[in-house]
mmCIF file with all atom_site columns, C-alpha atoms in Angstrom:
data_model
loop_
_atom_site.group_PDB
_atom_site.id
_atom_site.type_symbol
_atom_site.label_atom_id
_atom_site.label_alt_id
_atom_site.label_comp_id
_atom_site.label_asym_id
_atom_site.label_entity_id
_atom_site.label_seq_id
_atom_site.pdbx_PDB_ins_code
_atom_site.Cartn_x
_atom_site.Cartn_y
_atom_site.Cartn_z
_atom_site.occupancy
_atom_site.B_iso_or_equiv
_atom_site.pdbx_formal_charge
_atom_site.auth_seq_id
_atom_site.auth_comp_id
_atom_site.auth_asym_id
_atom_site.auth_atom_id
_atom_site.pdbx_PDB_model_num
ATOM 1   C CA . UNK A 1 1   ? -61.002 -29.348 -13.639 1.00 47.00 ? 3   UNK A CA 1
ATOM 2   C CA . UNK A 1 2   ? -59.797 -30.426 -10.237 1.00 44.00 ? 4   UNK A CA 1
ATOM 3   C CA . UNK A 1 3   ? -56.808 -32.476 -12.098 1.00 43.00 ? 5   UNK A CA 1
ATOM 4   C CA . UNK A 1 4   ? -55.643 -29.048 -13.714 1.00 38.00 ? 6   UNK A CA 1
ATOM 5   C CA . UNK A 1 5   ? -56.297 -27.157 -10.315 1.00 44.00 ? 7   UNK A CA 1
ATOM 6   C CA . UNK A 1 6   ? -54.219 -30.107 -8.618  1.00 41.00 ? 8   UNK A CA 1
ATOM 7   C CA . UNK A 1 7   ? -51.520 -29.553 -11.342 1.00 39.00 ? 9   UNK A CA 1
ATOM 8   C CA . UNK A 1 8   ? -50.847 -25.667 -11.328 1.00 46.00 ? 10  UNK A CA 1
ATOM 9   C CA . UNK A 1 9   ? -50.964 -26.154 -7.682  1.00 46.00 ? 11  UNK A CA 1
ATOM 10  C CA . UNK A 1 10  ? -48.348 -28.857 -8.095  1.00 46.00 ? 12  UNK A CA 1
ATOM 11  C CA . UNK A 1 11  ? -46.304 -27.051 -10.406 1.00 43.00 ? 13  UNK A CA 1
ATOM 12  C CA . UNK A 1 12  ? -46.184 -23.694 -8.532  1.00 46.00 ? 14  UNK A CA 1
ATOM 13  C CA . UNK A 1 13  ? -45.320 -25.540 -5.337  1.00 47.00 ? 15  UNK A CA 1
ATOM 14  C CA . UNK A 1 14  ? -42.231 -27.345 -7.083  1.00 47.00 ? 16  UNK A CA 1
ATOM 15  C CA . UNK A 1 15  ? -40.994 -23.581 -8.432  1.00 43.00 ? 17  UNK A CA 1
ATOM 16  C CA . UNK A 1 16  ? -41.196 -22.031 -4.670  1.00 44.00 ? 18  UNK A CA 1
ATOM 17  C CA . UNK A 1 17  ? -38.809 -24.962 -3.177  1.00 44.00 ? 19  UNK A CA 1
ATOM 18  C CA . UNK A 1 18  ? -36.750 -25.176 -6.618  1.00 46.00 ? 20  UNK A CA 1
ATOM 19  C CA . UNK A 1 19  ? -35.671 -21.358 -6.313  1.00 48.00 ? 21  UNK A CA 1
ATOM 20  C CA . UNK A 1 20  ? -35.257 -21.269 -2.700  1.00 49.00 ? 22  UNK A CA 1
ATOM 21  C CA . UNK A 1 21  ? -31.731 -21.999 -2.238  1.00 49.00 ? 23  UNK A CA 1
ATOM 22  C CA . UNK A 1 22  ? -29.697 -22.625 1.179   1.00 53.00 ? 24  UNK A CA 1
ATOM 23  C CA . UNK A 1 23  ? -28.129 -19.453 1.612   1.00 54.00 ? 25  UNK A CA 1
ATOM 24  C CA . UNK A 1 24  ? -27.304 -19.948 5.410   1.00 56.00 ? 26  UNK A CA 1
ATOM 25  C CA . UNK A 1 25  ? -23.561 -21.360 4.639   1.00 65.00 ? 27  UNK A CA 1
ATOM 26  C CA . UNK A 1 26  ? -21.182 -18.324 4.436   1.00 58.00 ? 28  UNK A CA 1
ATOM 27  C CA . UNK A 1 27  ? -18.793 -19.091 1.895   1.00 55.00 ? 29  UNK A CA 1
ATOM 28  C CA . UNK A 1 28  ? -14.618 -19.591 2.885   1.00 53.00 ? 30  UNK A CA 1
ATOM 29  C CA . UNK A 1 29  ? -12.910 -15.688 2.024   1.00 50.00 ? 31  UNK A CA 1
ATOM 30  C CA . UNK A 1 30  ? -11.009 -15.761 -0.821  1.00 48.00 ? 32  UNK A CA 1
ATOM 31  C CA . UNK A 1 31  ? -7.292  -15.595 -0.103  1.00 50.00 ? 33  UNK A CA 1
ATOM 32  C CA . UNK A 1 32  ? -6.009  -13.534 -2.855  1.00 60.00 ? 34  UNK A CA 1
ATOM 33  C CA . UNK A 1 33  ? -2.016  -14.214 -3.868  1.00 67.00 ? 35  UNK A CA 1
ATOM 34  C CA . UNK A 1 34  ? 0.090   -10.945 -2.599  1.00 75.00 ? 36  UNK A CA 1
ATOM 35  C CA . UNK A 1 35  ? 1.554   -9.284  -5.632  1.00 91.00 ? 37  UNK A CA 1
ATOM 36  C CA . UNK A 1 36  ? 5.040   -8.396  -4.535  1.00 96.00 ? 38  UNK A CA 1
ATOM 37  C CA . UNK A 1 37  ? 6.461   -6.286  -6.836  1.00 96.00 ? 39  UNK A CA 1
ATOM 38  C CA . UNK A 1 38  ? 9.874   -4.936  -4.798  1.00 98.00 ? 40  UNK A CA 1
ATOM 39  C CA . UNK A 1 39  ? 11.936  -7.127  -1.892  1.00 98.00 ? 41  UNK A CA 1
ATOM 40  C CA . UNK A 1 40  ? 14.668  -5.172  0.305   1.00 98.00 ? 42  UNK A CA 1
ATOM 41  C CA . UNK A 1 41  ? 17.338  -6.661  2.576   1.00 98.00 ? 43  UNK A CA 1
ATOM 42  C CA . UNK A 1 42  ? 18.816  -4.816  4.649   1.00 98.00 ? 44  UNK A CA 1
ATOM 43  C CA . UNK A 1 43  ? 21.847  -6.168  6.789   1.00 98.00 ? 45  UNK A CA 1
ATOM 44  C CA . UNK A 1 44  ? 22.718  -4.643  9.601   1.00 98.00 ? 46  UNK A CA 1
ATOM 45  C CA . UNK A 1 45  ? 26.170  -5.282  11.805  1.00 98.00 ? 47  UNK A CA 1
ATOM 46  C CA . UNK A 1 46  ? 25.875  -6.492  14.858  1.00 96.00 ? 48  UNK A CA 1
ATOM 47  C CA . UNK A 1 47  ? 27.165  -3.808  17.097  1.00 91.00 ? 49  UNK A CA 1
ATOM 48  C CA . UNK A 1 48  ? 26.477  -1.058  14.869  1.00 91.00 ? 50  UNK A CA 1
ATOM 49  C CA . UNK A 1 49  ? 28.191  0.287   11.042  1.00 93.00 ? 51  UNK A CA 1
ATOM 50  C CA . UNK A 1 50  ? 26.454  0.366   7.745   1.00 95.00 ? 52  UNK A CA 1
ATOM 51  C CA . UNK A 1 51  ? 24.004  -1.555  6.586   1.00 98.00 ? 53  UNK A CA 1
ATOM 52  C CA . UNK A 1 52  ? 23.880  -3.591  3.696   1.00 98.00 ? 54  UNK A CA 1
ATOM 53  C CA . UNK A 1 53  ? 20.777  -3.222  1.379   1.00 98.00 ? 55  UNK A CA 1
ATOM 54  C CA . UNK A 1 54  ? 20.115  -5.971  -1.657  1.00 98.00 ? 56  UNK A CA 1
ATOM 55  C CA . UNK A 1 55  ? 16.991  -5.194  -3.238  1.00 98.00 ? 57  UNK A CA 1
ATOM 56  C CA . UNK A 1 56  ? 15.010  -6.592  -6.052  1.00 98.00 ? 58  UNK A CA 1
ATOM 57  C CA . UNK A 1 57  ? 12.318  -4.468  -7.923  1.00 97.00 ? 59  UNK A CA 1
ATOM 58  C CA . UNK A 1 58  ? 9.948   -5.623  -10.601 1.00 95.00 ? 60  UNK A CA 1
ATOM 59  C CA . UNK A 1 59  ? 7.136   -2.828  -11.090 1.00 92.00 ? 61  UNK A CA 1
ATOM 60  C CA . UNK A 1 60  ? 5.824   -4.503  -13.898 1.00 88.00 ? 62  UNK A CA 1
ATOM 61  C CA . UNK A 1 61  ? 5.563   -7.720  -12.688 1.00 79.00 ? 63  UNK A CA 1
ATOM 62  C CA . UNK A 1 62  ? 4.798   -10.156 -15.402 1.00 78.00 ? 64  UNK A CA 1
ATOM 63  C CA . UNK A 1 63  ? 5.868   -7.498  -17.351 1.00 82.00 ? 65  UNK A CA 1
ATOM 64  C CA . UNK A 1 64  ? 8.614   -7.487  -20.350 1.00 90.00 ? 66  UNK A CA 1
ATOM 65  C CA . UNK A 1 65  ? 10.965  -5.382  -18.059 1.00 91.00 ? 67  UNK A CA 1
ATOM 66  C CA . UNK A 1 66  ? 13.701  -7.514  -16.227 1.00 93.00 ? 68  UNK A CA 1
ATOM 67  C CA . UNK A 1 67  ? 13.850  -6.593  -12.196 1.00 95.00 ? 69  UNK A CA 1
ATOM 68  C CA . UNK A 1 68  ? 15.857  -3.975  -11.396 1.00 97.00 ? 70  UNK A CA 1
ATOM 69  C CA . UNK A 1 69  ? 18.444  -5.839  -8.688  1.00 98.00 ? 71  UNK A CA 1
ATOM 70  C CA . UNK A 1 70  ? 21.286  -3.892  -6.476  1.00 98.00 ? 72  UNK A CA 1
ATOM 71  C CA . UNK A 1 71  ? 23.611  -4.873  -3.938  1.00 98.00 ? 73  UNK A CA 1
ATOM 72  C CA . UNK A 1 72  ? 24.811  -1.995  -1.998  1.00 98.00 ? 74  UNK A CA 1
ATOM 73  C CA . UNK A 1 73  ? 28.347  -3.126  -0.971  1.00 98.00 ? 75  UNK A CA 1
ATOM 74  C CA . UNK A 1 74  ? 30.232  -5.936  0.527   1.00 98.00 ? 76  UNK A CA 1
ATOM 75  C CA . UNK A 1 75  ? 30.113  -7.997  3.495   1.00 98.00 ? 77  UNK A CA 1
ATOM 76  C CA . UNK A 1 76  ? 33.360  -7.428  6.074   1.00 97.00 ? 78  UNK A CA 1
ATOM 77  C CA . UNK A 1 77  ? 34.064  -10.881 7.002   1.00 97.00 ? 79  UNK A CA 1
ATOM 78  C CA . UNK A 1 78  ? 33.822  -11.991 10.419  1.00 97.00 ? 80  UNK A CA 1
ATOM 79  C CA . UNK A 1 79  ? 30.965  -10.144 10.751  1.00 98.00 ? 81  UNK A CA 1
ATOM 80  C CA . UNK A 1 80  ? 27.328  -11.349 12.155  1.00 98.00 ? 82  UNK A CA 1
ATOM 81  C CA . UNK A 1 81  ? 24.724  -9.196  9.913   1.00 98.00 ? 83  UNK A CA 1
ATOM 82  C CA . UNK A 1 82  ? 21.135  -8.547  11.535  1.00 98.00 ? 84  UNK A CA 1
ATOM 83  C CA . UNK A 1 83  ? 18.888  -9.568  8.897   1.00 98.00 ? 85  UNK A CA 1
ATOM 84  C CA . UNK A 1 84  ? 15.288  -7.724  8.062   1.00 98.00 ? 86  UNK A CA 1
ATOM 85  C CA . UNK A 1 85  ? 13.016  -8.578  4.626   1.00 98.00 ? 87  UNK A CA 1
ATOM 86  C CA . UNK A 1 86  ? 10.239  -6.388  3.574   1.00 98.00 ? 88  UNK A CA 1
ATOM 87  C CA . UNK A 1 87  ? 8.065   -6.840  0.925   1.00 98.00 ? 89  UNK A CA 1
ATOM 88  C CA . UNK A 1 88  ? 6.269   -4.042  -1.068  1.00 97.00 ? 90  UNK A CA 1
ATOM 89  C CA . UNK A 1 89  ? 3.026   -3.971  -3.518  1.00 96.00 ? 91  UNK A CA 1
ATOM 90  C CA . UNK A 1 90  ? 4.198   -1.000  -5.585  1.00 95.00 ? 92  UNK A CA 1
ATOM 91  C CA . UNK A 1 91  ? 1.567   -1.080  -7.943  1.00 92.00 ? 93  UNK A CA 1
ATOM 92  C CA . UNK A 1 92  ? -0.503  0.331   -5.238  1.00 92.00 ? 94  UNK A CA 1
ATOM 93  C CA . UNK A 1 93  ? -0.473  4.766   -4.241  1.00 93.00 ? 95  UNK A CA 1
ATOM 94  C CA . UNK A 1 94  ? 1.115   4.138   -1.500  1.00 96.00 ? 96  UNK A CA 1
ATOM 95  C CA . UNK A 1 95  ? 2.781   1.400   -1.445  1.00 95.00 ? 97  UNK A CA 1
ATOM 96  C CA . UNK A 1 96  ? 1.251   -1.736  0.450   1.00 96.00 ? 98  UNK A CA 1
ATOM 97  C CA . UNK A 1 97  ? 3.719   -3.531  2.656   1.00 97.00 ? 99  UNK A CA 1
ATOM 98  C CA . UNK A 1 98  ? 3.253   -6.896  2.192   1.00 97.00 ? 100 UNK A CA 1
ATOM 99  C CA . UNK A 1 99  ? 5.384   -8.187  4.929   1.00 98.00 ? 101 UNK A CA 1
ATOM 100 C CA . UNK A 1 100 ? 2.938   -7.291  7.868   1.00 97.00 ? 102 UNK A CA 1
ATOM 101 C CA . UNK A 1 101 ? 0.547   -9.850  5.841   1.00 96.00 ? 103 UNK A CA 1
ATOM 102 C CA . UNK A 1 102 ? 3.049   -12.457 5.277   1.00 97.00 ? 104 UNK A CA 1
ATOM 103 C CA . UNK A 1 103 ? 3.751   -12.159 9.437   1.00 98.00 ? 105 UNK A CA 1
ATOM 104 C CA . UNK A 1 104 ? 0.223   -12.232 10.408  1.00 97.00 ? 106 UNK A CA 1
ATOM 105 C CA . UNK A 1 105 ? -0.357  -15.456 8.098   1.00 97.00 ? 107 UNK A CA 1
ATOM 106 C CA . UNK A 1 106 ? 2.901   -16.776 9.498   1.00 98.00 ? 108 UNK A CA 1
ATOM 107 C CA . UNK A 1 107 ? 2.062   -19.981 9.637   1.00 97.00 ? 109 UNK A CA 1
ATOM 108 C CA . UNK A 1 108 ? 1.038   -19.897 6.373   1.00 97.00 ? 110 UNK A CA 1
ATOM 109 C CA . UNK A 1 109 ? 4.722   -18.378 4.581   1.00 98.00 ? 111 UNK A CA 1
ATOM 110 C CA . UNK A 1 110 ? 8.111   -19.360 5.275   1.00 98.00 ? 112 UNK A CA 1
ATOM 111 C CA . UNK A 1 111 ? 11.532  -17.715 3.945   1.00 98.00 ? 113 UNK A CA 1
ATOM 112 C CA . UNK A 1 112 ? 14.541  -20.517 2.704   1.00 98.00 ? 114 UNK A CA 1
ATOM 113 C CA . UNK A 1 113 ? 17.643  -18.899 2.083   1.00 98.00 ? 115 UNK A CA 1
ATOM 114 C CA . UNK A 1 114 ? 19.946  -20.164 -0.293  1.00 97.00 ? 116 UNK A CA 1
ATOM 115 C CA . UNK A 1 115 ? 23.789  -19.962 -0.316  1.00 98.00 ? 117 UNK A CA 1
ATOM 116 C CA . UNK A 1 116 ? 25.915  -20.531 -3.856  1.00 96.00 ? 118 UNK A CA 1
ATOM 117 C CA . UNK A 1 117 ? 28.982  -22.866 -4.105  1.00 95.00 ? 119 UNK A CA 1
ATOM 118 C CA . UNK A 1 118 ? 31.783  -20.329 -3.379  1.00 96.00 ? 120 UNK A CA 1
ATOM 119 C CA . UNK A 1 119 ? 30.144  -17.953 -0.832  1.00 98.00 ? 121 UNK A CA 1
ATOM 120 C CA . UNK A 1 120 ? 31.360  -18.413 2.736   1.00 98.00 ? 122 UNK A CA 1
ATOM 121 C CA . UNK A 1 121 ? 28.219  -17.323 4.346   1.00 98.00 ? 123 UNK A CA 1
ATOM 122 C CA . UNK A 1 122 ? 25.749  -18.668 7.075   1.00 98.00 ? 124 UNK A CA 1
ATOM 123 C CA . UNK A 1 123 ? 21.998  -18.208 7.967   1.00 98.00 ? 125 UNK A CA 1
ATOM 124 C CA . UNK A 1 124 ? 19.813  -18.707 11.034  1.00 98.00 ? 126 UNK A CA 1
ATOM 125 C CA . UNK A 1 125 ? 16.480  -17.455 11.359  1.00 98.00 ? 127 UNK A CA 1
ATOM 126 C CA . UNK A 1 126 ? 15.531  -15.440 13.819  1.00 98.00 ? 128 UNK A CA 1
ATOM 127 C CA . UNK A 1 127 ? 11.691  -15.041 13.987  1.00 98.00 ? 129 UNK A CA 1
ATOM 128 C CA . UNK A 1 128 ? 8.886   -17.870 13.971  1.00 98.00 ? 130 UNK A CA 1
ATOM 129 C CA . UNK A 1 129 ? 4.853   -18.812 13.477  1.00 98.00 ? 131 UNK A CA 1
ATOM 130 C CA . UNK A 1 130 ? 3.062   -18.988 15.641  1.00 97.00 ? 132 UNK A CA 1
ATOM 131 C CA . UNK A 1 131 ? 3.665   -22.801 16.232  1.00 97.00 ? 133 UNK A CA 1
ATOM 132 C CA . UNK A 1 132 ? 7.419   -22.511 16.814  1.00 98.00 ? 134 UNK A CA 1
ATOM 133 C CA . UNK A 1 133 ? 8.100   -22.809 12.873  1.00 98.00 ? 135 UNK A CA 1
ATOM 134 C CA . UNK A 1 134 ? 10.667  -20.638 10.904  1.00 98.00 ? 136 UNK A CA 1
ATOM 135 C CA . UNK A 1 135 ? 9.220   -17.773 9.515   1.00 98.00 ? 137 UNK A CA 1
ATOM 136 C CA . UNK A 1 136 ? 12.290  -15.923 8.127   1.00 98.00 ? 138 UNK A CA 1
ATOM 137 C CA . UNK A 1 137 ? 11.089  -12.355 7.794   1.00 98.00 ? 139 UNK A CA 1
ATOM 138 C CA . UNK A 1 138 ? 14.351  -11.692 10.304  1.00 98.00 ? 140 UNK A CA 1
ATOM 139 C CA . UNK A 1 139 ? 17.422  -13.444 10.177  1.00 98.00 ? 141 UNK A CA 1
ATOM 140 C CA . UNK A 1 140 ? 20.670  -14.063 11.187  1.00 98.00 ? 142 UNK A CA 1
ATOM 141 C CA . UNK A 1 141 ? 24.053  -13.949 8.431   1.00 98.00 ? 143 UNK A CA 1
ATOM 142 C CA . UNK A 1 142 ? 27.349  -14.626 9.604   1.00 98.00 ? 144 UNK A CA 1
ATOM 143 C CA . UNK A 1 143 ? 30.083  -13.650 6.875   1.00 98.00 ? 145 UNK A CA 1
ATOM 144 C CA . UNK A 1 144 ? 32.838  -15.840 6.928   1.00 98.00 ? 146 UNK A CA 1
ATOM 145 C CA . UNK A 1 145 ? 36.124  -15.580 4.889   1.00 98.00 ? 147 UNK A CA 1
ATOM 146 C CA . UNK A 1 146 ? 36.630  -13.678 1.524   1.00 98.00 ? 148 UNK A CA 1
ATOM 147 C CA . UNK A 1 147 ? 34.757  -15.144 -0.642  1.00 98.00 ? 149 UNK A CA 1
ATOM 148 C CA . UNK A 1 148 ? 31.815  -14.515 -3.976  1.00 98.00 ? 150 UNK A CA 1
ATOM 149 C CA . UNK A 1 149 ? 28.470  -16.211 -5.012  1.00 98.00 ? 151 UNK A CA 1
ATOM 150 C CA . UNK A 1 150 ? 25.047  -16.123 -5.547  1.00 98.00 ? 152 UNK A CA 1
ATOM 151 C CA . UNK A 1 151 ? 22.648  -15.527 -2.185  1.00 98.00 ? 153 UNK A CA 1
ATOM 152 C CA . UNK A 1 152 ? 19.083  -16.603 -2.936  1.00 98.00 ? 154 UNK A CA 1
ATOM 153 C CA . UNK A 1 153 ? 15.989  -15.546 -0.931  1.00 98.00 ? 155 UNK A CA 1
ATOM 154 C CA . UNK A 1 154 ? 12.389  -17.431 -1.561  1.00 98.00 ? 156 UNK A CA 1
ATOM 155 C CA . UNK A 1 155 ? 9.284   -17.104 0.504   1.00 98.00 ? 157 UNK A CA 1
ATOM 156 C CA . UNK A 1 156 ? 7.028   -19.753 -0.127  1.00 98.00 ? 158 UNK A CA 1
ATOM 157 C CA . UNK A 1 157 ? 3.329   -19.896 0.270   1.00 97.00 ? 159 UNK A CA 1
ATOM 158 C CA . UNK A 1 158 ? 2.113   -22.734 1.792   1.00 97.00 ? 160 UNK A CA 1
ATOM 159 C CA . UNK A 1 159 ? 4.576   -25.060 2.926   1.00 98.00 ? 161 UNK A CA 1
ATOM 160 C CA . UNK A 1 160 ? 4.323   -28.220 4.567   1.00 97.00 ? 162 UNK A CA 1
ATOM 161 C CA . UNK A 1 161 ? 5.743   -26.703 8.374   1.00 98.00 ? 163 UNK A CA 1
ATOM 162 C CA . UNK A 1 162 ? 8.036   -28.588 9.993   1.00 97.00 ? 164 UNK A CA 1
ATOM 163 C CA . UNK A 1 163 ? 10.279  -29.082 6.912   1.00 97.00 ? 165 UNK A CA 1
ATOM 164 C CA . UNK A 1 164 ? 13.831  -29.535 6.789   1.00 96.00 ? 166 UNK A CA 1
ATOM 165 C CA . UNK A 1 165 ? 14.340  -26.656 4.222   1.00 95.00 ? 167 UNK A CA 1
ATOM 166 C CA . UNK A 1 166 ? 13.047  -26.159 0.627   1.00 95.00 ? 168 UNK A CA 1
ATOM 167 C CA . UNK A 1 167 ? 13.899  -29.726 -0.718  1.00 95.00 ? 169 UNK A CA 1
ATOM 168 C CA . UNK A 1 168 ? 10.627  -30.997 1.015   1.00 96.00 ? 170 UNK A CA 1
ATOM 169 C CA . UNK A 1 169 ? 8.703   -27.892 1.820   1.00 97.00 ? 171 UNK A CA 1
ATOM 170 C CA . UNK A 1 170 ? 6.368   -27.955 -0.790  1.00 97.00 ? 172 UNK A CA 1
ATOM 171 C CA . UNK A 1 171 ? 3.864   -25.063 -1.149  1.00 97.00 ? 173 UNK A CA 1
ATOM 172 C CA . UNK A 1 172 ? 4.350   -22.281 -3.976  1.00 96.00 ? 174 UNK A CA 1
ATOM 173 C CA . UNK A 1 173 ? 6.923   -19.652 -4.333  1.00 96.00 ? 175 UNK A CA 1
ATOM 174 C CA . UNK A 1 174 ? 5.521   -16.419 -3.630  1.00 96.00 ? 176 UNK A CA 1
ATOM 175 C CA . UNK A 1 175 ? 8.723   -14.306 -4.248  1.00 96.00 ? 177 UNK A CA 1
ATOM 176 C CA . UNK A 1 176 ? 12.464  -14.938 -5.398  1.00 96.00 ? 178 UNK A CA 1
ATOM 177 C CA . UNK A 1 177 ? 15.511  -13.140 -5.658  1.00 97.00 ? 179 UNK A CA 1
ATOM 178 C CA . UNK A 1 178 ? 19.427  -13.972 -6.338  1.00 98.00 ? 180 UNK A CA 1
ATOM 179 C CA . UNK A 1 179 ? 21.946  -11.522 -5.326  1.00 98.00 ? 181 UNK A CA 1
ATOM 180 C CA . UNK A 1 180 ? 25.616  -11.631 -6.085  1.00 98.00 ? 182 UNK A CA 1
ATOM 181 C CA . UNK A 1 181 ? 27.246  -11.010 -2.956  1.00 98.00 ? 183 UNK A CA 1
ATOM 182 C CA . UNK A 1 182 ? 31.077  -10.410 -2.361  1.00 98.00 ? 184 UNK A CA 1
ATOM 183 C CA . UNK A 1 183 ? 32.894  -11.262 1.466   1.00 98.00 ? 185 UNK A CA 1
ATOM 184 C CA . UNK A 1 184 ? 35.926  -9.359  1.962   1.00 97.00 ? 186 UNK A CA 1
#
């Protein structure tokens, strides 16, 4: 009788410690992608004129619909362009603006610009991290002479900071967008 008493005794110890669990260790948050569903550029001359908006806008994301892309007019060469990116979640009522995340976590995002063979166009960022790293969400475009091509934004998530541009950056594209852009 004592064996069996020893036993259950046993047994009902090994239960308590088996379903108490170490609970103390809060887990790491989940960081949850941004869904970016619409990215506007606007250019600004320096020294005042119209802007320049390119926008990109995909409200179905993954969707079958192709992103509905616009350019709203041509560079003037010569001209040094104040640049501003901001990033929407349209899905959401109203819209969540995605690029006051993407500058809080700045050391975590970085914007590469990319200019086409053919378009006389250069780029200099013109806001950082936190650590003196690009960060992109402003920039710089000087538009040089006449000129076409392709003028492609990506924010990557991520990347390996210092880099010396996409090539070795690494991390994962968050957001892209080509526009075709014409210098006169």
């Amino acid at each position: 009788m004592n064996k069996l008493k020893f036993l259950s005794t046993a047994l009902f110890a090994t239960l308590l410690f088996a379903s108490c669990s170490n609970d103390d260790e809060t887990p790491d948050p989940v960081n949850e992608e941004e869904v970016i569903t619409t990215m506007t550029i606007t250019l600004t001359p320096d020294g005042g004129g119209t802007s320049i908006t390119l926008q990109t806008r995909d409200l179905d994301g993954d969707g079958p619909n192709v992103p509905v892309i616009t350019v709203s007019g041509d560079l003037a060469n010569g001209t040094t362009y104040n640049g501003n990116i901001v990033l929407l979640n349209e899905t959401e009522n109203p819209a969540e603006n995605i690029t006051e995340e993407v500058e809080e976590e700045d050391d975590e995002h970085q914007f590469f610009y990319t200019i086409g063979n053919g378009l006389d166009v250069t780029t200099a960022y013109a806001n950082f991290d936190r650590n003196g790293n690009p960060l992109g969400t402003e920039f710089t475009l000087i538009a040089g002479t006449a000129s076409a091509g392709a003028l492609t934004f990506i924010l990557r998530h991520e990347p390996t900071k210092p880099n010396s541009g996409l090539s070795d950056a690494g991390g994962e594209t968050d957001v892209t967008a080509t526009f075709n852009v014409t210098v006169q």
